[in-house]
mmCIF file of C-alpha atoms and ligand atoms in Angstrom:
data_model
loop_
_atom_site.group_PDB
_atom_site.id
_atom_site.type_symbol
_atom_site.label_atom_id
_atom_site.label_comp_id
_atom_site.label_asym_id
_atom_site.label_seq_id
_atom_site.Cartn_x
_atom_site.Cartn_y
_atom_site.Cartn_z
ATOM 1 C CA MET A 1 0.000 0.000 0.000
ATOM 2 C CA ASP A 2 3.071 2.210 0.231
ATOM 3 C CA GLY A 3 3.245 4.894 -2.374
ATOM 4 C CA VAL A 4 -0.439 5.780 -2.798
ATOM 5 C CA PHE A 5 0.241 8.882 -0.711
ATOM 6 C CA ARG A 6 3.673 10.364 -1.445
ATOM 7 C CA ARG A 7 5.061 12.821 1.091
ATOM 8 C CA TYR A 8 6.473 16.141 -0.082
ATOM 9 C CA GLU A 9 10.188 16.123 0.674
ATOM 10 C CA LYS A 10 10.036 19.553 2.356
ATOM 11 C CA ASN A 11 7.337 18.588 4.874
ATOM 12 C CA PRO A 12 6.080 19.999 7.119
ATOM 13 C CA ILE A 13 5.109 23.013 4.983
ATOM 14 C CA LEU A 14 3.550 25.198 7.702
ATOM 15 C CA CYS A 15 4.266 25.314 11.422
ATOM 16 C CA PRO A 16 3.730 27.832 14.274
ATOM 17 C CA SER A 17 7.195 29.287 13.499
ATOM 18 C CA ASN A 18 5.891 30.375 10.057
ATOM 19 C CA TRP A 19 2.954 32.222 11.580
ATOM 20 C CA LYS A 20 2.675 36.002 11.817
ATOM 21 C CA TYR A 21 1.409 35.935 15.391
ATOM 22 C CA PRO A 22 2.213 33.654 18.330
ATOM 23 C CA CYS A 23 0.410 30.314 18.371
ATOM 24 C CA ASN A 24 0.839 26.777 19.612
ATOM 25 C CA ALA A 25 -0.301 24.846 16.530
ATOM 26 C CA VAL A 26 -1.276 25.298 12.879
ATOM 27 C CA PHE A 27 -3.004 22.201 11.521
ATOM 28 C CA ASN A 28 -6.010 20.412 9.945
ATOM 29 C CA PRO A 29 -6.760 22.961 7.164
ATOM 30 C CA GLY A 30 -9.679 23.096 4.757
ATOM 31 C CA ALA A 31 -8.487 23.596 1.157
ATOM 32 C CA ILE A 32 -10.006 25.016 -2.028
ATOM 33 C CA GLU A 33 -8.953 26.690 -5.279
ATOM 34 C CA PHE A 34 -10.281 30.217 -5.636
ATOM 35 C CA ASN A 35 -9.305 33.017 -8.071
ATOM 36 C CA ASN A 36 -6.191 31.148 -9.260
ATOM 37 C CA TYR A 37 -4.923 30.652 -5.724
ATOM 38 C CA VAL A 38 -4.960 27.684 -3.397
ATOM 39 C CA PHE A 39 -6.623 28.808 -0.180
ATOM 40 C CA LEU A 40 -6.073 27.007 3.096
ATOM 41 C CA LEU A 41 -8.332 27.773 6.023
ATOM 42 C CA CYS A 42 -6.055 26.672 8.823
ATOM 43 C CA ARG A 43 -6.937 25.701 12.347
ATOM 44 C CA VAL A 44 -4.743 27.772 14.647
ATOM 45 C CA GLU A 45 -4.522 26.941 18.342
ATOM 46 C CA THR A 46 -3.477 29.713 20.708
ATOM 47 C CA PHE A 47 -1.997 29.384 24.175
ATOM 48 C CA ASN A 48 -5.322 29.207 25.991
ATOM 49 C CA GLY A 49 -6.073 25.969 24.120
ATOM 50 C CA TYR A 50 -8.895 27.393 21.983
ATOM 51 C CA SER A 51 -8.699 27.342 18.192
ATOM 52 C CA HIS A 52 -9.694 29.804 15.478
ATOM 53 C CA LEU A 53 -9.389 29.757 11.669
ATOM 54 C CA THR A 54 -6.978 31.742 9.508
ATOM 55 C CA LEU A 55 -7.073 31.920 5.730
ATOM 56 C CA ILE A 56 -3.788 31.806 3.806
ATOM 57 C CA ARG A 57 -3.086 31.517 0.087
ATOM 58 C CA SER A 58 -0.419 30.452 -2.382
ATOM 59 C CA LYS A 59 -0.226 30.283 -6.177
ATOM 60 C CA ASN A 60 1.057 26.691 -6.360
ATOM 61 C CA GLY A 61 -0.440 25.318 -3.142
ATOM 62 C CA ILE A 62 2.987 24.235 -1.931
ATOM 63 C CA ASP A 63 5.095 27.222 -0.947
ATOM 64 C CA ASN A 64 5.201 31.039 -0.823
ATOM 65 C CA TRP A 65 2.146 31.197 1.390
ATOM 66 C CA GLU A 66 0.706 34.624 2.092
ATOM 67 C CA ILE A 67 -0.138 34.613 5.792
ATOM 68 C CA PRO A 68 -2.120 37.471 7.356
ATOM 69 C CA GLU A 69 -1.129 39.294 10.543
ATOM 70 C CA ILE A 70 -4.444 38.532 12.223
ATOM 71 C CA PRO A 71 -6.948 35.638 12.445
ATOM 72 C CA THR A 72 -9.697 35.411 9.801
ATOM 73 C CA LEU A 73 -12.459 33.771 11.823
ATOM 74 C CA LEU A 74 -12.445 33.936 15.601
ATOM 75 C CA PRO A 75 -15.058 32.130 17.678
ATOM 76 C CA ASP A 76 -18.057 34.460 17.696
ATOM 77 C CA GLU A 77 -19.456 35.094 21.185
ATOM 78 C CA LYS A 78 -22.933 35.629 19.725
ATOM 79 C CA PHE A 79 -22.888 31.924 18.839
ATOM 80 C CA ASP A 80 -22.796 29.922 22.051
ATOM 81 C CA GLU A 81 -21.790 26.772 20.172
ATOM 82 C CA GLU A 82 -18.435 28.440 19.454
ATOM 83 C CA ARG A 83 -17.671 29.161 23.116
ATOM 84 C CA TRP A 84 -14.618 26.873 23.273
ATOM 85 C CA GLY A 85 -13.262 27.500 19.805
ATOM 86 C CA ILE A 86 -13.688 26.506 16.170
ATOM 87 C CA GLU A 87 -11.735 23.722 14.492
ATOM 88 C CA ASP A 88 -11.025 21.442 11.535
ATOM 89 C CA PRO A 89 -12.845 23.083 8.570
ATOM 90 C CA ARG A 90 -13.729 21.254 5.351
ATOM 91 C CA ILE A 91 -14.572 23.365 2.289
ATOM 92 C CA VAL A 92 -16.607 22.541 -0.828
ATOM 93 C CA TYR A 93 -17.954 24.642 -3.666
ATOM 94 C CA LEU A 94 -21.703 24.034 -3.718
ATOM 95 C CA ASP A 95 -22.553 24.220 -7.359
ATOM 96 C CA ASP A 96 -26.293 24.363 -6.670
ATOM 97 C CA LEU A 97 -25.979 27.548 -4.588
ATOM 98 C CA LYS A 98 -22.874 28.962 -6.301
ATOM 99 C CA LYS A 99 -21.345 29.440 -2.872
ATOM 100 C CA TYR A 100 -18.564 27.889 -0.820
ATOM 101 C CA ALA A 101 -19.686 25.861 2.168
ATOM 102 C CA ILE A 102 -17.365 25.566 5.151
ATOM 103 C CA THR A 103 -18.308 22.883 7.655
ATOM 104 C CA TYR A 104 -16.299 23.094 10.867
ATOM 105 C CA VAL A 105 -16.298 21.815 14.416
ATOM 106 C CA SER A 106 -17.618 24.367 16.875
ATOM 107 C CA PHE A 107 -16.956 23.578 20.493
ATOM 108 C CA SER A 108 -20.101 24.201 22.514
ATOM 109 C CA PRO A 109 -20.473 23.707 26.283
ATOM 110 C CA GLY A 110 -22.546 20.628 25.339
ATOM 111 C CA GLY A 111 -19.722 19.145 23.290
ATOM 112 C CA PRO A 112 -18.326 19.492 19.778
ATOM 113 C CA LEU A 113 -20.737 19.757 16.858
ATOM 114 C CA ILE A 114 -20.679 20.603 13.155
ATOM 115 C CA SER A 115 -21.570 24.133 12.060
ATOM 116 C CA LEU A 116 -21.811 25.727 8.639
ATOM 117 C CA ILE A 117 -20.476 28.967 7.187
ATOM 118 C CA MET A 118 -21.273 30.127 3.633
ATOM 119 C CA THR A 119 -19.177 32.536 1.591
ATOM 120 C CA ASP A 120 -18.800 33.544 -2.023
ATOM 121 C CA ASP A 121 -15.638 35.613 -1.771
ATOM 122 C CA PHE A 122 -13.715 34.413 1.323
ATOM 123 C CA LYS A 123 -14.015 37.959 2.697
ATOM 124 C CA HIS A 124 -17.587 37.917 3.952
ATOM 125 C CA PHE A 125 -18.625 34.903 5.958
ATOM 126 C CA GLU A 126 -22.211 34.048 6.819
ATOM 127 C CA ARG A 127 -22.697 31.807 9.835
ATOM 128 C CA LYS A 128 -25.568 29.348 9.400
ATOM 129 C CA GLY A 129 -25.230 27.743 12.843
ATOM 130 C CA PRO A 130 -25.082 24.077 13.845
ATOM 131 C CA LEU A 131 -26.235 21.342 11.462
ATOM 132 C CA VAL A 132 -26.335 18.497 13.968
ATOM 133 C CA PRO A 133 -26.262 18.208 17.770
ATOM 134 C CA PRO A 134 -23.187 17.174 19.772
ATOM 135 C CA GLU A 135 -21.178 15.067 19.887
ATOM 136 C CA ASP A 136 -20.275 15.261 16.228
ATOM 137 C CA LYS A 137 -17.132 16.042 14.209
ATOM 138 C CA ASP A 138 -15.459 15.450 10.845
ATOM 139 C CA GLY A 139 -18.308 16.802 8.721
ATOM 140 C CA SER A 140 -18.298 17.707 5.052
ATOM 141 C CA LEU A 141 -20.994 18.312 2.489
ATOM 142 C CA PHE A 142 -20.817 16.686 -0.923
ATOM 143 C CA PRO A 143 -20.041 19.382 -3.508
ATOM 144 C CA LYS A 144 -23.396 18.944 -5.175
ATOM 145 C CA LYS A 145 -26.936 17.850 -4.467
ATOM 146 C CA ILE A 146 -27.598 14.177 -5.094
ATOM 147 C CA LYS A 147 -31.156 13.350 -6.123
ATOM 148 C CA ASP A 148 -32.342 16.771 -4.920
ATOM 149 C CA SER A 149 -30.766 16.505 -1.470
ATOM 150 C CA PHE A 150 -27.752 18.074 0.129
ATOM 151 C CA VAL A 151 -25.678 15.260 1.583
ATOM 152 C CA LEU A 152 -23.522 15.401 4.712
ATOM 153 C CA ILE A 153 -20.913 12.946 5.937
ATOM 154 C CA HIS A 154 -20.199 13.229 9.639
ATOM 155 C CA ARG A 155 -19.058 11.323 12.713
ATOM 156 C CA PRO A 156 -21.362 11.418 15.711
ATOM 157 C CA ILE A 157 -20.317 9.614 18.869
ATOM 158 C CA ILE A 158 -23.151 7.376 20.008
ATOM 159 C CA ARG A 159 -22.870 5.018 22.998
ATOM 160 C CA GLY A 160 -19.149 5.794 22.819
ATOM 161 C CA GLU A 161 -18.965 4.417 19.260
ATOM 162 C CA GLY A 162 -17.496 6.536 16.470
ATOM 163 C CA HIS A 163 -18.741 5.416 13.036
ATOM 164 C CA ILE A 164 -18.995 7.556 9.886
ATOM 165 C CA TRP A 165 -22.619 8.482 9.080
ATOM 166 C CA ILE A 166 -24.430 9.933 6.083
ATOM 167 C CA SER A 167 -27.450 12.306 6.302
ATOM 168 C CA TYR A 168 -29.630 14.190 3.833
ATOM 169 C CA SER A 169 -31.316 17.603 3.762
ATOM 170 C CA PRO A 170 -33.565 19.512 1.353
ATOM 171 C CA ASP A 171 -32.399 22.930 2.630
ATOM 172 C CA LEU A 172 -29.188 22.567 4.706
ATOM 173 C CA ILE A 173 -31.320 23.082 7.851
ATOM 174 C CA HIS A 174 -33.416 19.946 8.328
ATOM 175 C CA TRP A 175 -31.401 16.727 8.342
ATOM 176 C CA GLY A 176 -32.707 13.166 8.153
ATOM 177 C CA LYS A 177 -32.445 9.684 6.624
ATOM 178 C CA HIS A 178 -29.389 9.171 8.851
ATOM 179 C CA LYS A 179 -27.427 5.981 8.235
ATOM 180 C CA ILE A 180 -24.117 4.483 9.238
ATOM 181 C CA LEU A 181 -21.909 4.640 6.156
ATOM 182 C CA LEU A 182 -18.518 3.324 7.269
ATOM 183 C CA PRO A 183 -18.478 1.577 10.632
ATOM 184 C CA VAL A 184 -15.390 0.857 12.699
ATOM 185 C CA ARG A 185 -13.989 -2.602 11.945
ATOM 186 C CA PRO A 186 -13.360 -4.776 15.000
ATOM 187 C CA GLY A 187 -9.790 -5.980 15.309
ATOM 188 C CA MET A 188 -8.499 -3.887 12.427
ATOM 189 C CA TRP A 189 -6.402 -0.695 12.251
ATOM 190 C CA ASP A 190 -9.612 1.378 12.215
ATOM 191 C CA CYS A 191 -11.347 -0.505 15.022
ATOM 192 C CA HIS A 192 -11.911 2.251 17.596
ATOM 193 C CA ARG A 193 -13.056 5.313 15.657
ATOM 194 C CA VAL A 194 -13.290 6.471 12.071
ATOM 195 C CA GLY A 195 -13.926 9.961 10.676
ATOM 196 C CA LEU A 196 -14.082 11.685 7.306
ATOM 197 C CA GLY A 197 -10.806 13.257 6.185
ATOM 198 C CA CYS A 198 -11.154 15.336 3.018
ATOM 199 C CA PRO A 199 -14.441 16.268 1.327
ATOM 200 C CA PRO A 200 -15.710 13.530 -1.052
ATOM 201 C CA ILE A 201 -13.798 13.375 -4.357
ATOM 202 C CA GLU A 202 -15.895 12.873 -7.494
ATOM 203 C CA THR A 203 -14.548 10.388 -10.063
ATOM 204 C CA ASP A 204 -16.125 8.495 -12.981
ATOM 205 C CA GLU A 205 -16.253 5.390 -10.812
ATOM 206 C CA GLY A 206 -17.795 6.942 -7.729
ATOM 207 C CA TRP A 207 -16.946 9.187 -4.781
ATOM 208 C CA ILE A 208 -13.558 8.538 -3.204
ATOM 209 C CA ILE A 209 -13.572 9.033 0.553
ATOM 210 C CA ILE A 210 -10.294 9.649 2.347
ATOM 211 C CA TYR A 211 -10.918 8.844 6.010
ATOM 212 C CA HIS A 212 -8.958 8.482 9.221
ATOM 213 C CA GLY A 213 -9.114 5.394 11.373
ATOM 214 C CA ILE A 214 -8.016 5.117 14.971
ATOM 215 C CA ARG A 215 -6.720 2.227 16.961
ATOM 216 C CA TYR A 216 -5.882 2.610 20.647
ATOM 217 C CA THR A 217 -2.633 0.854 21.453
ATOM 218 C CA ALA A 218 -1.157 0.103 24.890
ATOM 219 C CA SER A 219 0.265 3.639 24.947
ATOM 220 C CA ILE A 220 -1.592 6.040 22.639
ATOM 221 C CA PRO A 221 -4.072 6.084 19.749
ATOM 222 C CA ILE A 222 -2.650 5.890 16.219
ATOM 223 C CA TYR A 223 -4.415 7.924 13.499
ATOM 224 C CA ARG A 224 -4.012 6.346 10.047
ATOM 225 C CA VAL A 225 -5.677 6.888 6.689
ATOM 226 C CA GLY A 226 -7.815 4.599 4.519
ATOM 227 C CA LEU A 227 -9.972 4.945 1.404
ATOM 228 C CA ALA A 228 -13.528 4.056 0.465
ATOM 229 C CA LEU A 229 -15.477 4.312 -2.792
ATOM 230 C CA LEU A 230 -19.173 5.263 -2.769
ATOM 231 C CA GLU A 231 -21.681 4.854 -5.571
ATOM 232 C CA LYS A 232 -22.094 8.068 -7.521
ATOM 233 C CA GLU A 233 -25.879 8.372 -7.521
ATOM 234 C CA ASN A 234 -26.416 6.548 -4.253
ATOM 235 C CA PRO A 235 -23.475 7.408 -1.999
ATOM 236 C CA GLU A 236 -24.735 5.371 0.944
ATOM 237 C CA ARG A 237 -23.767 2.290 -1.117
ATOM 238 C CA VAL A 238 -20.134 1.462 -0.382
ATOM 239 C CA ILE A 239 -18.506 -0.117 -3.444
ATOM 240 C CA SER A 240 -15.229 -0.813 -1.681
ATOM 241 C CA ARG A 241 -13.077 0.110 1.277
ATOM 242 C CA THR A 242 -9.370 -0.579 1.625
ATOM 243 C CA LYS A 243 -8.512 -3.446 3.912
ATOM 244 C CA GLU A 244 -5.195 -1.855 4.819
ATOM 245 C CA TRP A 245 -4.363 1.723 5.573
ATOM 246 C CA VAL A 246 -2.805 3.767 2.751
ATOM 247 C CA PHE A 247 -0.981 6.273 4.969
ATOM 248 C CA SER A 248 0.348 6.083 8.497
ATOM 249 C CA PRO A 249 2.475 8.257 10.811
ATOM 250 C CA GLU A 250 6.123 7.482 10.160
ATOM 251 C CA GLU A 251 8.085 10.715 9.966
ATOM 252 C CA TYR A 252 9.205 12.563 13.102
ATOM 253 C CA TYR A 253 6.770 15.442 12.445
ATOM 254 C CA GLU A 254 3.872 12.964 12.361
ATOM 255 C CA ARG A 255 4.996 10.970 15.377
ATOM 256 C CA ILE A 256 5.836 13.812 17.746
ATOM 257 C CA GLY A 257 3.936 17.049 18.346
ATOM 258 C CA ASN A 258 1.052 18.167 20.519
ATOM 259 C CA ALA A 259 -0.369 14.721 19.839
ATOM 260 C CA MET A 260 1.714 11.747 18.803
ATOM 261 C CA ASN A 261 1.196 9.444 15.822
ATOM 262 C CA VAL A 262 -1.360 11.565 13.999
ATOM 263 C CA VAL A 263 -1.821 12.050 10.266
ATOM 264 C CA PHE A 264 -5.128 13.859 9.748
ATOM 265 C CA PRO A 265 -6.080 14.812 6.155
ATOM 266 C CA THR A 266 -8.715 17.541 5.884
ATOM 267 C CA GLY A 267 -8.425 19.053 2.414
ATOM 268 C CA TYR A 268 -7.199 18.572 -1.144
ATOM 269 C CA VAL A 269 -6.891 20.414 -4.418
ATOM 270 C CA PHE A 270 -6.657 18.744 -7.815
ATOM 271 C CA LYS A 271 -3.665 19.748 -9.920
ATOM 272 C CA LYS A 272 -4.701 19.216 -13.541
ATOM 273 C CA ASP A 273 -1.200 19.663 -15.007
ATOM 274 C CA LYS A 274 0.127 16.776 -12.896
ATOM 275 C CA ASN A 275 -3.147 14.852 -12.793
ATOM 276 C CA GLU A 276 -2.848 14.415 -9.046
ATOM 277 C CA LEU A 277 -4.207 15.651 -5.769
ATOM 278 C CA ILE A 278 -2.317 17.704 -3.261
ATOM 279 C CA VAL A 279 -3.641 16.385 0.038
ATOM 280 C CA TYR A 280 -3.202 18.631 3.092
ATOM 281 C CA TYR A 281 -2.955 16.938 6.450
ATOM 282 C CA GLY A 282 -2.377 17.899 10.028
ATOM 283 C CA CYS A 283 0.676 16.149 11.476
ATOM 284 C CA GLY A 284 1.086 15.594 15.203
ATOM 285 C CA ASP A 285 -1.626 18.240 15.846
ATOM 286 C CA LYS A 286 1.132 20.818 15.392
ATOM 287 C CA CYS A 287 1.919 21.496 11.704
ATOM 288 C CA ILE A 288 0.564 21.054 8.172
ATOM 289 C CA SER A 289 2.092 18.674 5.640
ATOM 290 C CA ILE A 290 1.401 17.624 2.057
ATOM 291 C CA ALA A 291 1.064 14.275 0.332
ATOM 292 C CA PHE A 292 0.528 13.749 -3.407
ATOM 293 C CA ALA A 293 -1.898 11.114 -4.641
ATOM 294 C CA SER A 294 -3.317 10.261 -8.050
ATOM 295 C CA ILE A 295 -6.962 9.348 -8.546
ATOM 296 C CA SER A 296 -5.994 6.319 -10.633
ATOM 297 C CA ASP A 297 -3.671 4.952 -7.911
ATOM 298 C CA MET A 298 -6.444 5.390 -5.351
ATOM 299 C CA LEU A 299 -8.970 3.604 -7.588
ATOM 300 C CA THR A 300 -6.494 0.772 -8.220
ATOM 301 C CA VAL A 301 -5.939 0.276 -4.514
ATOM 302 C CA LEU A 302 -9.690 0.367 -3.931
ATOM 303 C CA LYS A 303 -10.045 -2.482 -6.439
ATOM 304 C CA ASN A 304 -7.108 -4.601 -5.316
ATOM 305 C CA ASN A 305 -7.205 -4.116 -1.576
ATOM 306 C CA LYS A 306 -10.930 -4.476 -1.026
ATOM 307 C CA PHE A 307 -12.385 -5.387 2.330
HETATM 308 C C1 BMA B 401 -9.635 14.491 16.588
HETATM 309 C C2 BMA B 401 -9.818 15.966 16.316
HETATM 310 C C3 BMA B 401 -8.653 16.530 15.531
HETATM 311 C C4 BMA B 401 -7.311 16.064 16.024
HETATM 312 C C5 BMA B 401 -7.324 14.557 16.214
HETATM 313 C C6 BMA B 401 -6.007 14.008 16.734
HETATM 314 O O1 BMA B 401 -10.601 14.074 17.501
HETATM 315 O O2 BMA B 401 -9.960 16.658 17.513
HETATM 316 O O3 BMA B 401 -8.713 17.934 15.582
HETATM 317 O O4 BMA B 401 -6.339 16.406 15.065
HETATM 318 O O5 BMA B 401 -8.372 14.205 17.104
HETATM 319 O O6 BMA B 401 -5.703 14.501 18.017
#
């Protein structure tokens, strides 16, 4: 399975030392192409432990990042669900509304939940509030409506179990038809919790899902990455799911940080000239790194390494 995700040799690409103001961690960014730039909406943790989001941009999505002097989105005190910070955004362009949808974890006194922000210019941000009640994380919309519904992938914790779920909505407000999509797999590398990584990736053969899977070991949990393929017109049908992980913490910056042994993909952009994805992932809950992956390699692995 080695080689599906190829690390950039200059990883990590962004760390607190690159930031324009003091912070403890820069990680788990949402990613999108906008106006010929790659935008990353980065989770930034300050020294009180709360997180906010800061938008940076680069022409090639790899280096020469333009980083602002101040945060872009701070937790808003008018929204109680943001009381303990905002984290881990995923961004999609919603073709149906011609707007960008940012789903993110807002930390309410009742626990973490998934909230939505809409924007069309990345300057004005419209908060739409929580989509689902706590405890829920790792949420992303599909980039388009499927059979007239908006579709959300998310990871509620129920009875202590952390499976990946799928839900549907006619209006981004009312959610229903909830189903488990990708459950944890007893005994395997993703046996204790799973969660969506990047937003779903549309291909001719279906939606590729990059997800993280957690196994608690005698010392600490290990966050690894696997793939699944969902049917295009009926994404709750799982065509395949990799038996083995495709990416695992190995480098020092993935093994040691604020958390150990964490690779946590949250965004990608597709580079047409190279026919590959740049996948952005948080490493060790401290910095941001890059891995390159081609759609065809991912589809091959999904065929050959099926569960
Ligand atoms: C998850 C989230 C992520 C974090 C990961 C590893 O539950 O909170 O923000 O990167 O754990 O610590």
